[in-house]
């Protein structure tokens, strides 16, 4: 690694990789079936009917699957890239509960947040991969979501994820502080 650049891995754990390896033949069959069933269409129902962003930000954000029930995504590599002038949290498709556990084990908390310049949101902005508890541990005001614009069966990013980012208490405080600068 060149001087001034560090990479800190935050996902996956050896336990998750061992579990993935032990179930690989079954999971490979499941994954191939999903690929066969994948239909891409630009005509998808609107997510607006799910509710306002303010309401969605307050809704239950418990992921649909546990870490070990979602081995494909839980085994995704997530890391913090630090250079001499910036740092970025790349969340891959990692499970939010595992990322939260890992950050806490590294000493991060609501009082001692991981400070980064940019966060690449997990799993194309799926509502199951970004929780308020995870956002509570991160100090950042720039977020990137990599997606195909909702043209698959999952229609990512989910409005719930956008709502959690925009209406997260820390983000609201940052926006208020920025607004007050110009008054």
JSON list of C-alpha atoms in Angstrom, two decimals:
[
{"chain": "A", "resi": 1, "resn": "UNK", "atom": "CA", "xyz": [0.00, 0.00, 0.00]},
{"chain": "A", "resi": 2, "resn": "UNK", "atom": "CA", "xyz": [1.44, 3.42, -0.88]},
{"chain": "A", "resi": 3, "resn": "UNK", "atom": "CA", "xyz": [2.40, 5.70, 1.99]},
{"chain": "A", "resi": 4, "resn": "UNK", "atom": "CA", "xyz": [-0.54, 7.74, 3.26]},
{"chain": "A", "resi": 5, "resn": "UNK", "atom": "CA", "xyz": [-3.20, 5.22, 2.18]},
{"chain": "A", "resi": 6, "resn": "UNK", "atom": "CA", "xyz": [-4.84, 2.71, 4.52]},
{"chain": "A", "resi": 7, "resn": "UNK", "atom": "CA", "xyz": [-7.64, 0.21, 4.09]},
{"chain": "A", "resi": 8, "resn": "UNK", "atom": "CA", "xyz": [-9.55, -1.02, 7.12]},
{"chain": "A", "resi": 9, "resn": "UNK", "atom": "CA", "xyz": [-11.79, -4.04, 6.43]},
{"chain": "A", "resi": 10, "resn": "UNK", "atom": "CA", "xyz": [-15.11, -3.96, 8.29]},
{"chain": "A", "resi": 11, "resn": "UNK", "atom": "CA", "xyz": [-16.85, -6.93, 6.62]},
{"chain": "A", "resi": 12, "resn": "UNK", "atom": "CA", "xyz": [-17.04, -9.92, 6.32]},
{"chain": "A", "resi": 13, "resn": "UNK", "atom": "CA", "xyz": [-15.89, -11.93, 9.33]},
{"chain": "A", "resi": 14, "resn": "UNK", "atom": "CA", "xyz": [-14.20, -15.32, 9.16]},
{"chain": "A", "resi": 15, "resn": "UNK", "atom": "CA", "xyz": [-17.39, -16.84, 10.63]},
{"chain": "A", "resi": 16, "resn": "UNK", "atom": "CA", "xyz": [-19.50, -15.47, 7.78]},
{"chain": "A", "resi": 17, "resn": "UNK", "atom": "CA", "xyz": [-17.04, -16.66, 5.15]},
{"chain": "A", "resi": 18, "resn": "UNK", "atom": "CA", "xyz": [-16.85, -20.13, 6.74]},
{"chain": "A", "resi": 19, "resn": "UNK", "atom": "CA", "xyz": [-20.66, -20.32, 6.73]},
{"chain": "A", "resi": 20, "resn": "UNK", "atom": "CA", "xyz": [-20.77, -19.21, 3.10]},
{"chain": "A", "resi": 21, "resn": "UNK", "atom": "CA", "xyz": [-18.18, -21.83, 2.16]},
{"chain": "A", "resi": 22, "resn": "UNK", "atom": "CA", "xyz": [-20.07, -24.62, 3.95]},
{"chain": "A", "resi": 23, "resn": "UNK", "atom": "CA", "xyz": [-23.33, -23.75, 2.17]},
{"chain": "A", "resi": 24, "resn": "UNK", "atom": "CA", "xyz": [-21.84, -22.77, -1.20]},
{"chain": "A", "resi": 25, "resn": "UNK", "atom": "CA", "xyz": [-23.37, -25.56, -3.35]},
{"chain": "A", "resi": 26, "resn": "UNK", "atom": "CA", "xyz": [-26.91, -24.89, -2.05]},
{"chain": "A", "resi": 27, "resn": "UNK", "atom": "CA", "xyz": [-26.49, -21.13, -2.23]},
{"chain": "A", "resi": 28, "resn": "UNK", "atom": "CA", "xyz": [-25.06, -21.33, -5.76]},
{"chain": "A", "resi": 29, "resn": "UNK", "atom": "CA", "xyz": [-28.17, -23.20, -6.89]},
{"chain": "A", "resi": 30, "resn": "UNK", "atom": "CA", "xyz": [-30.40, -20.61, -5.16]},
{"chain": "A", "resi": 31, "resn": "UNK", "atom": "CA", "xyz": [-28.47, -17.75, -6.77]},
{"chain": "A", "resi": 32, "resn": "UNK", "atom": "CA", "xyz": [-28.64, -19.30, -10.25]},
{"chain": "A", "resi": 33, "resn": "UNK", "atom": "CA", "xyz": [-32.40, -19.69, -9.86]},
{"chain": "A", "resi": 34, "resn": "UNK", "atom": "CA", "xyz": [-32.68, -16.00, -8.97]},
{"chain": "A", "resi": 35, "resn": "UNK", "atom": "CA", "xyz": [-30.70, -15.11, -12.10]},
{"chain": "A", "resi": 36, "resn": "UNK", "atom": "CA", "xyz": [-33.05, -17.20, -14.24]},
{"chain": "A", "resi": 37, "resn": "UNK", "atom": "CA", "xyz": [-36.07, -15.45, -12.73]},
{"chain": "A", "resi": 38, "resn": "UNK", "atom": "CA", "xyz": [-34.60, -11.98, -13.14]},
{"chain": "A", "resi": 39, "resn": "UNK", "atom": "CA", "xyz": [-36.64, -9.87, -15.46]},
{"chain": "A", "resi": 40, "resn": "UNK", "atom": "CA", "xyz": [-35.60, -6.35, -16.20]},
{"chain": "A", "resi": 41, "resn": "UNK", "atom": "CA", "xyz": [-38.33, -3.88, -17.02]},
{"chain": "A", "resi": 42, "resn": "UNK", "atom": "CA", "xyz": [-38.52, -0.13, -16.96]},
{"chain": "A", "resi": 43, "resn": "UNK", "atom": "CA", "xyz": [-42.16, -0.32, -15.86]},
{"chain": "A", "resi": 44, "resn": "UNK", "atom": "CA", "xyz": [-42.31, -0.70, -12.09]},
{"chain": "A", "resi": 45, "resn": "UNK", "atom": "CA", "xyz": [-44.86, 0.43, -9.53]},
{"chain": "A", "resi": 46, "resn": "UNK", "atom": "CA", "xyz": [-44.06, 3.73, -7.86]},
{"chain": "A", "resi": 47, "resn": "UNK", "atom": "CA", "xyz": [-42.63, 3.69, -4.34]},
{"chain": "A", "resi": 48, "resn": "UNK", "atom": "CA", "xyz": [-44.41, 6.97, -3.54]},
{"chain": "A", "resi": 49, "resn": "UNK", "atom": "CA", "xyz": [-47.39, 5.05, -2.17]},
{"chain": "A", "resi": 50, "resn": "UNK", "atom": "CA", "xyz": [-45.16, 3.73, 0.66]},
{"chain": "A", "resi": 51, "resn": "UNK", "atom": "CA", "xyz": [-45.52, 7.10, 2.39]},
{"chain": "A", "resi": 52, "resn": "UNK", "atom": "CA", "xyz": [-43.78, 10.41, 2.93]},
{"chain": "A", "resi": 53, "resn": "UNK", "atom": "CA", "xyz": [-40.04, 10.49, 3.45]},
{"chain": "A", "resi": 54, "resn": "UNK", "atom": "CA", "xyz": [-40.56, 11.87, 6.96]},
{"chain": "A", "resi": 55, "resn": "UNK", "atom": "CA", "xyz": [-42.80, 8.92, 7.90]},
{"chain": "A", "resi": 56, "resn": "UNK", "atom": "CA", "xyz": [-40.56, 6.34, 6.23]},
{"chain": "A", "resi": 57, "resn": "UNK", "atom": "CA", "xyz": [-37.54, 7.66, 8.14]},
{"chain": "A", "resi": 58, "resn": "UNK", "atom": "CA", "xyz": [-39.31, 6.81, 11.41]},
{"chain": "A", "resi": 59, "resn": "UNK", "atom": "CA", "xyz": [-40.61, 3.39, 10.32]},
{"chain": "A", "resi": 60, "resn": "UNK", "atom": "CA", "xyz": [-39.18, 0.10, 11.61]},
{"chain": "A", "resi": 61, "resn": "UNK", "atom": "CA", "xyz": [-35.81, -0.47, 9.95]},
{"chain": "A", "resi": 62, "resn": "UNK", "atom": "CA", "xyz": [-35.16, -4.06, 11.07]},
{"chain": "A", "resi": 63, "resn": "UNK", "atom": "CA", "xyz": [-33.62, -5.99, 8.14]},
{"chain": "A", "resi": 64, "resn": "UNK", "atom": "CA", "xyz": [-35.79, -8.77, 6.70]},
{"chain": "A", "resi": 65, "resn": "UNK", "atom": "CA", "xyz": [-32.98, -11.32, 7.12]},
{"chain": "A", "resi": 66, "resn": "UNK", "atom": "CA", "xyz": [-30.37, -12.01, 9.78]},
{"chain": "A", "resi": 67, "resn": "UNK", "atom": "CA", "xyz": [-26.66, -11.90, 9.02]},
{"chain": "A", "resi": 68, "resn": "UNK", "atom": "CA", "xyz": [-26.39, -15.68, 8.59]},
{"chain": "A", "resi": 69, "resn": "UNK", "atom": "CA", "xyz": [-29.68, -15.92, 6.68]},
{"chain": "A", "resi": 70, "resn": "UNK", "atom": "CA", "xyz": [-28.28, -13.56, 4.05]},
{"chain": "A", "resi": 71, "resn": "UNK", "atom": "CA", "xyz": [-24.84, -15.03, 3.38]},
{"chain": "A", "resi": 72, "resn": "UNK", "atom": "CA", "xyz": [-24.39, -13.63, -0.12]},
{"chain": "A", "resi": 73, "resn": "UNK", "atom": "CA", "xyz": [-24.75, -10.05, 1.05]},
{"chain": "A", "resi": 74, "resn": "UNK", "atom": "CA", "xyz": [-23.21, -10.64, 4.49]},
{"chain": "A", "resi": 75, "resn": "UNK", "atom": "CA", "xyz": [-20.04, -11.94, 2.84]},
{"chain": "A", "resi": 76, "resn": "UNK", "atom": "CA", "xyz": [-19.65, -8.74, 0.84]},
{"chain": "A", "resi": 77, "resn": "UNK", "atom": "CA", "xyz": [-16.46, -6.82, 1.45]},
{"chain": "A", "resi": 78, "resn": "UNK", "atom": "CA", "xyz": [-16.87, -3.48, 3.22]},
{"chain": "A", "resi": 79, "resn": "UNK", "atom": "CA", "xyz": [-13.98, -1.21, 4.11]},
{"chain": "A", "resi": 80, "resn": "UNK", "atom": "CA", "xyz": [-12.79, 2.27, 5.00]},
{"chain": "A", "resi": 81, "resn": "UNK", "atom": "CA", "xyz": [-10.30, 3.74, 2.55]},
{"chain": "A", "resi": 82, "resn": "UNK", "atom": "CA", "xyz": [-8.21, 6.56, 4.01]},
{"chain": "A", "resi": 83, "resn": "UNK", "atom": "CA", "xyz": [-5.82, 8.76, 2.09]},
{"chain": "A", "resi": 84, "resn": "UNK", "atom": "CA", "xyz": [-3.88, 11.80, 3.25]},
{"chain": "A", "resi": 85, "resn": "UNK", "atom": "CA", "xyz": [-6.79, 14.10, 2.39]},
{"chain": "A", "resi": 86, "resn": "UNK", "atom": "CA", "xyz": [-10.01, 12.05, 2.50]},
{"chain": "A", "resi": 87, "resn": "UNK", "atom": "CA", "xyz": [-11.71, 8.91, 3.78]},
{"chain": "A", "resi": 88, "resn": "UNK", "atom": "CA", "xyz": [-14.51, 6.83, 2.25]},
{"chain": "A", "resi": 89, "resn": "UNK", "atom": "CA", "xyz": [-16.66, 4.08, 3.74]},
{"chain": "A", "resi": 90, "resn": "UNK", "atom": "CA", "xyz": [-17.47, 1.50, 1.06]},
{"chain": "A", "resi": 91, "resn": "UNK", "atom": "CA", "xyz": [-20.30, -0.71, 2.32]},
{"chain": "A", "resi": 92, "resn": "UNK", "atom": "CA", "xyz": [-20.57, -3.10, -0.64]},
{"chain": "A", "resi": 93, "resn": "UNK", "atom": "CA", "xyz": [-23.70, -5.20, -0.02]},
{"chain": "A", "resi": 94, "resn": "UNK", "atom": "CA", "xyz": [-22.82, -5.76, 3.64]},
{"chain": "A", "resi": 95, "resn": "UNK", "atom": "CA", "xyz": [-25.44, -6.41, 6.32]},
{"chain": "A", "resi": 96, "resn": "UNK", "atom": "CA", "xyz": [-26.03, -3.32, 8.50]},
{"chain": "A", "resi": 97, "resn": "UNK", "atom": "CA", "xyz": [-26.06, -5.23, 11.79]},
{"chain": "A", "resi": 98, "resn": "UNK", "atom": "CA", "xyz": [-22.64, -6.73, 11.11]},
{"chain": "A", "resi": 99, "resn": "UNK", "atom": "CA", "xyz": [-21.20, -3.36, 10.11]},
{"chain": "A", "resi": 100, "resn": "UNK", "atom": "CA", "xyz": [-22.64, -1.81, 13.26]},
{"chain": "A", "resi": 101, "resn": "UNK", "atom": "CA", "xyz": [-21.17, -4.62, 15.42]},
{"chain": "A", "resi": 102, "resn": "UNK", "atom": "CA", "xyz": [-17.77, -4.24, 13.75]},
{"chain": "A", "resi": 103, "resn": "UNK", "atom": "CA", "xyz": [-17.68, -0.46, 14.11]},
{"chain": "A", "resi": 104, "resn": "UNK", "atom": "CA", "xyz": [-18.64, -0.74, 17.79]},
{"chain": "A", "resi": 105, "resn": "UNK", "atom": "CA", "xyz": [-15.89, -3.35, 18.33]},
{"chain": "A", "resi": 106, "resn": "UNK", "atom": "CA", "xyz": [-13.42, -0.85, 16.85]},
{"chain": "A", "resi": 107, "resn": "UNK", "atom": "CA", "xyz": [-14.47, 1.79, 19.41]},
{"chain": "A", "resi": 108, "resn": "UNK", "atom": "CA", "xyz": [-16.98, 3.78, 17.38]},
{"chain": "A", "resi": 109, "resn": "UNK", "atom": "CA", "xyz": [-20.19, 4.89, 19.06]},
{"chain": "A", "resi": 110, "resn": "UNK", "atom": "CA", "xyz": [-22.84, 7.60, 18.98]},
{"chain": "A", "resi": 111, "resn": "UNK", "atom": "CA", "xyz": [-20.37, 9.79, 20.89]},
{"chain": "A", "resi": 112, "resn": "UNK", "atom": "CA", "xyz": [-17.27, 8.71, 18.92]},
{"chain": "A", "resi": 113, "resn": "UNK", "atom": "CA", "xyz": [-18.48, 8.44, 15.34]},
{"chain": "A", "resi": 114, "resn": "UNK", "atom": "CA", "xyz": [-16.56, 7.13, 12.35]},
{"chain": "A", "resi": 115, "resn": "UNK", "atom": "CA", "xyz": [-15.80, 10.35, 10.46]},
{"chain": "A", "resi": 116, "resn": "UNK", "atom": "CA", "xyz": [-15.66, 9.94, 6.69]},
{"chain": "A", "resi": 117, "resn": "UNK", "atom": "CA", "xyz": [-15.97, 12.27, 3.73]},
{"chain": "A", "resi": 118, "resn": "UNK", "atom": "CA", "xyz": [-18.18, 9.91, 1.70]},
{"chain": "A", "resi": 119, "resn": "UNK", "atom": "CA", "xyz": [-20.28, 6.78, 2.26]},
{"chain": "A", "resi": 120, "resn": "UNK", "atom": "CA", "xyz": [-21.08, 4.37, -0.55]},
{"chain": "A", "resi": 121, "resn": "UNK", "atom": "CA", "xyz": [-24.45, 3.04, 0.70]},
{"chain": "A", "resi": 122, "resn": "UNK", "atom": "CA", "xyz": [-24.86, -0.73, 0.96]},
{"chain": "A", "resi": 123, "resn": "UNK", "atom": "CA", "xyz": [-26.75, -2.94, -1.47]},
{"chain": "A", "resi": 124, "resn": "UNK", "atom": "CA", "xyz": [-27.88, -0.35, -4.02]},
{"chain": "A", "resi": 125, "resn": "UNK", "atom": "CA", "xyz": [-29.85, 1.52, -1.36]},
{"chain": "A", "resi": 126, "resn": "UNK", "atom": "CA", "xyz": [-31.94, -1.44, -0.16]},
{"chain": "A", "resi": 127, "resn": "UNK", "atom": "CA", "xyz": [-34.09, -0.62, 2.87]},
{"chain": "A", "resi": 128, "resn": "UNK", "atom": "CA", "xyz": [-32.69, -3.78, 4.50]},
{"chain": "A", "resi": 129, "resn": "UNK", "atom": "CA", "xyz": [-29.08, -2.61, 4.41]},
{"chain": "A", "resi": 130, "resn": "UNK", "atom": "CA", "xyz": [-29.13, 0.90, 5.91]},
{"chain": "A", "resi": 131, "resn": "UNK", "atom": "CA", "xyz": [-30.45, 1.30, 9.44]},
{"chain": "A", "resi": 132, "resn": "UNK", "atom": "CA", "xyz": [-30.72, 4.34, 11.66]},
{"chain": "A", "resi": 133, "resn": "UNK", "atom": "CA", "xyz": [-28.50, 2.55, 14.20]},
{"chain": "A", "resi": 134, "resn": "UNK", "atom": "CA", "xyz": [-25.75, 2.27, 11.59]},
{"chain": "A", "resi": 135, "resn": "UNK", "atom": "CA", "xyz": [-26.16, 5.90, 10.53]},
{"chain": "A", "resi": 136, "resn": "UNK", "atom": "CA", "xyz": [-25.90, 6.88, 14.22]},
{"chain": "A", "resi": 137, "resn": "UNK", "atom": "CA", "xyz": [-22.27, 5.66, 14.18]},
{"chain": "A", "resi": 138, "resn": "UNK", "atom": "CA", "xyz": [-21.19, 7.59, 11.07]},
{"chain": "A", "resi": 139, "resn": "UNK", "atom": "CA", "xyz": [-20.43, 11.29, 10.69]},
{"chain": "A", "resi": 140, "resn": "UNK", "atom": "CA", "xyz": [-20.79, 12.14, 7.02]},
{"chain": "A", "resi": 141, "resn": "UNK", "atom": "CA", "xyz": [-22.86, 14.43, 4.83]},
{"chain": "A", "resi": 142, "resn": "UNK", "atom": "CA", "xyz": [-22.17, 12.88, 1.41]},
{"chain": "A", "resi": 143, "resn": "UNK", "atom": "CA", "xyz": [-23.70, 9.59, 0.33]},
{"chain": "A", "resi": 144, "resn": "UNK", "atom": "CA", "xyz": [-23.49, 7.66, -2.96]},
{"chain": "A", "resi": 145, "resn": "UNK", "atom": "CA", "xyz": [-25.86, 4.95, -4.11]},
{"chain": "A", "resi": 146, "resn": "UNK", "atom": "CA", "xyz": [-24.82, 2.70, -6.98]},
{"chain": "A", "resi": 147, "resn": "UNK", "atom": "CA", "xyz": [-27.88, 1.28, -8.74]},
{"chain": "A", "resi": 148, "resn": "UNK", "atom": "CA", "xyz": [-29.52, 0.66, -12.08]},
{"chain": "A", "resi": 149, "resn": "UNK", "atom": "CA", "xyz": [-32.25, 3.16, -11.26]},
{"chain": "A", "resi": 150, "resn": "UNK", "atom": "CA", "xyz": [-34.88, 0.69, -10.15]},
{"chain": "A", "resi": 151, "resn": "UNK", "atom": "CA", "xyz": [-35.07, -1.28, -13.38]},
{"chain": "A", "resi": 152, "resn": "UNK", "atom": "CA", "xyz": [-34.93, -4.73, -11.78]},
{"chain": "A", "resi": 153, "resn": "UNK", "atom": "CA", "xyz": [-37.15, -6.80, -9.55]},
{"chain": "A", "resi": 154, "resn": "UNK", "atom": "CA", "xyz": [-35.97, -4.90, -6.47]},
{"chain": "A", "resi": 155, "resn": "UNK", "atom": "CA", "xyz": [-36.40, -1.29, -7.70]},
{"chain": "A", "resi": 156, "resn": "UNK", "atom": "CA", "xyz": [-33.46, 0.01, -5.64]},
{"chain": "A", "resi": 157, "resn": "UNK", "atom": "CA", "xyz": [-32.85, 2.44, -4.14]},
{"chain": "A", "resi": 158, "resn": "UNK", "atom": "CA", "xyz": [-35.71, 2.11, -1.69]},
{"chain": "A", "resi": 159, "resn": "UNK", "atom": "CA", "xyz": [-37.45, 5.27, -0.49]},
{"chain": "A", "resi": 160, "resn": "UNK", "atom": "CA", "xyz": [-36.89, 4.11, 3.08]},
{"chain": "A", "resi": 161, "resn": "UNK", "atom": "CA", "xyz": [-33.11, 4.34, 2.64]},
{"chain": "A", "resi": 162, "resn": "UNK", "atom": "CA", "xyz": [-33.31, 7.79, 1.09]},
{"chain": "A", "resi": 163, "resn": "UNK", "atom": "CA", "xyz": [-35.62, 8.86, 3.93]},
{"chain": "A", "resi": 164, "resn": "UNK", "atom": "CA", "xyz": [-33.27, 7.54, 6.63]},
{"chain": "A", "resi": 165, "resn": "UNK", "atom": "CA", "xyz": [-30.35, 9.45, 5.15]},
{"chain": "A", "resi": 166, "resn": "UNK", "atom": "CA", "xyz": [-32.17, 12.72, 4.51]},
{"chain": "A", "resi": 167, "resn": "UNK", "atom": "CA", "xyz": [-34.16, 12.75, 7.75]},
{"chain": "A", "resi": 168, "resn": "UNK", "atom": "CA", "xyz": [-31.53, 11.28, 10.05]},
{"chain": "A", "resi": 169, "resn": "UNK", "atom": "CA", "xyz": [-31.17, 13.53, 13.12]},
{"chain": "A", "resi": 170, "resn": "UNK", "atom": "CA", "xyz": [-27.47, 14.11, 12.47]},
{"chain": "A", "resi": 171, "resn": "UNK", "atom": "CA", "xyz": [-28.11, 15.09, 8.85]},
{"chain": "A", "resi": 172, "resn": "UNK", "atom": "CA", "xyz": [-30.91, 17.42, 9.92]},
{"chain": "A", "resi": 173, "resn": "UNK", "atom": "CA", "xyz": [-28.53, 19.08, 12.39]},
{"chain": "A", "resi": 174, "resn": "UNK", "atom": "CA", "xyz": [-25.88, 19.50, 9.67]},
{"chain": "A", "resi": 175, "resn": "UNK", "atom": "CA", "xyz": [-28.43, 21.01, 7.27]},
{"chain": "A", "resi": 176, "resn": "UNK", "atom": "CA", "xyz": [-29.63, 23.42, 9.96]},
{"chain": "A", "resi": 177, "resn": "UNK", "atom": "CA", "xyz": [-26.07, 24.47, 10.72]},
{"chain": "A", "resi": 178, "resn": "UNK", "atom": "CA", "xyz": [-25.36, 25.02, 7.01]},
{"chain": "A", "resi": 179, "resn": "UNK", "atom": "CA", "xyz": [-28.55, 27.08, 6.62]},
{"chain": "A", "resi": 180, "resn": "UNK", "atom": "CA", "xyz": [-27.67, 29.24, 9.62]},
{"chain": "A", "resi": 181, "resn": "UNK", "atom": "CA", "xyz": [-24.31, 30.06, 8.02]},
{"chain": "A", "resi": 182, "resn": "UNK", "atom": "CA", "xyz": [-26.12, 31.96, 5.29]},
{"chain": "A", "resi": 183, "resn": "UNK", "atom": "CA", "xyz": [-28.68, 33.81, 7.40]}
]
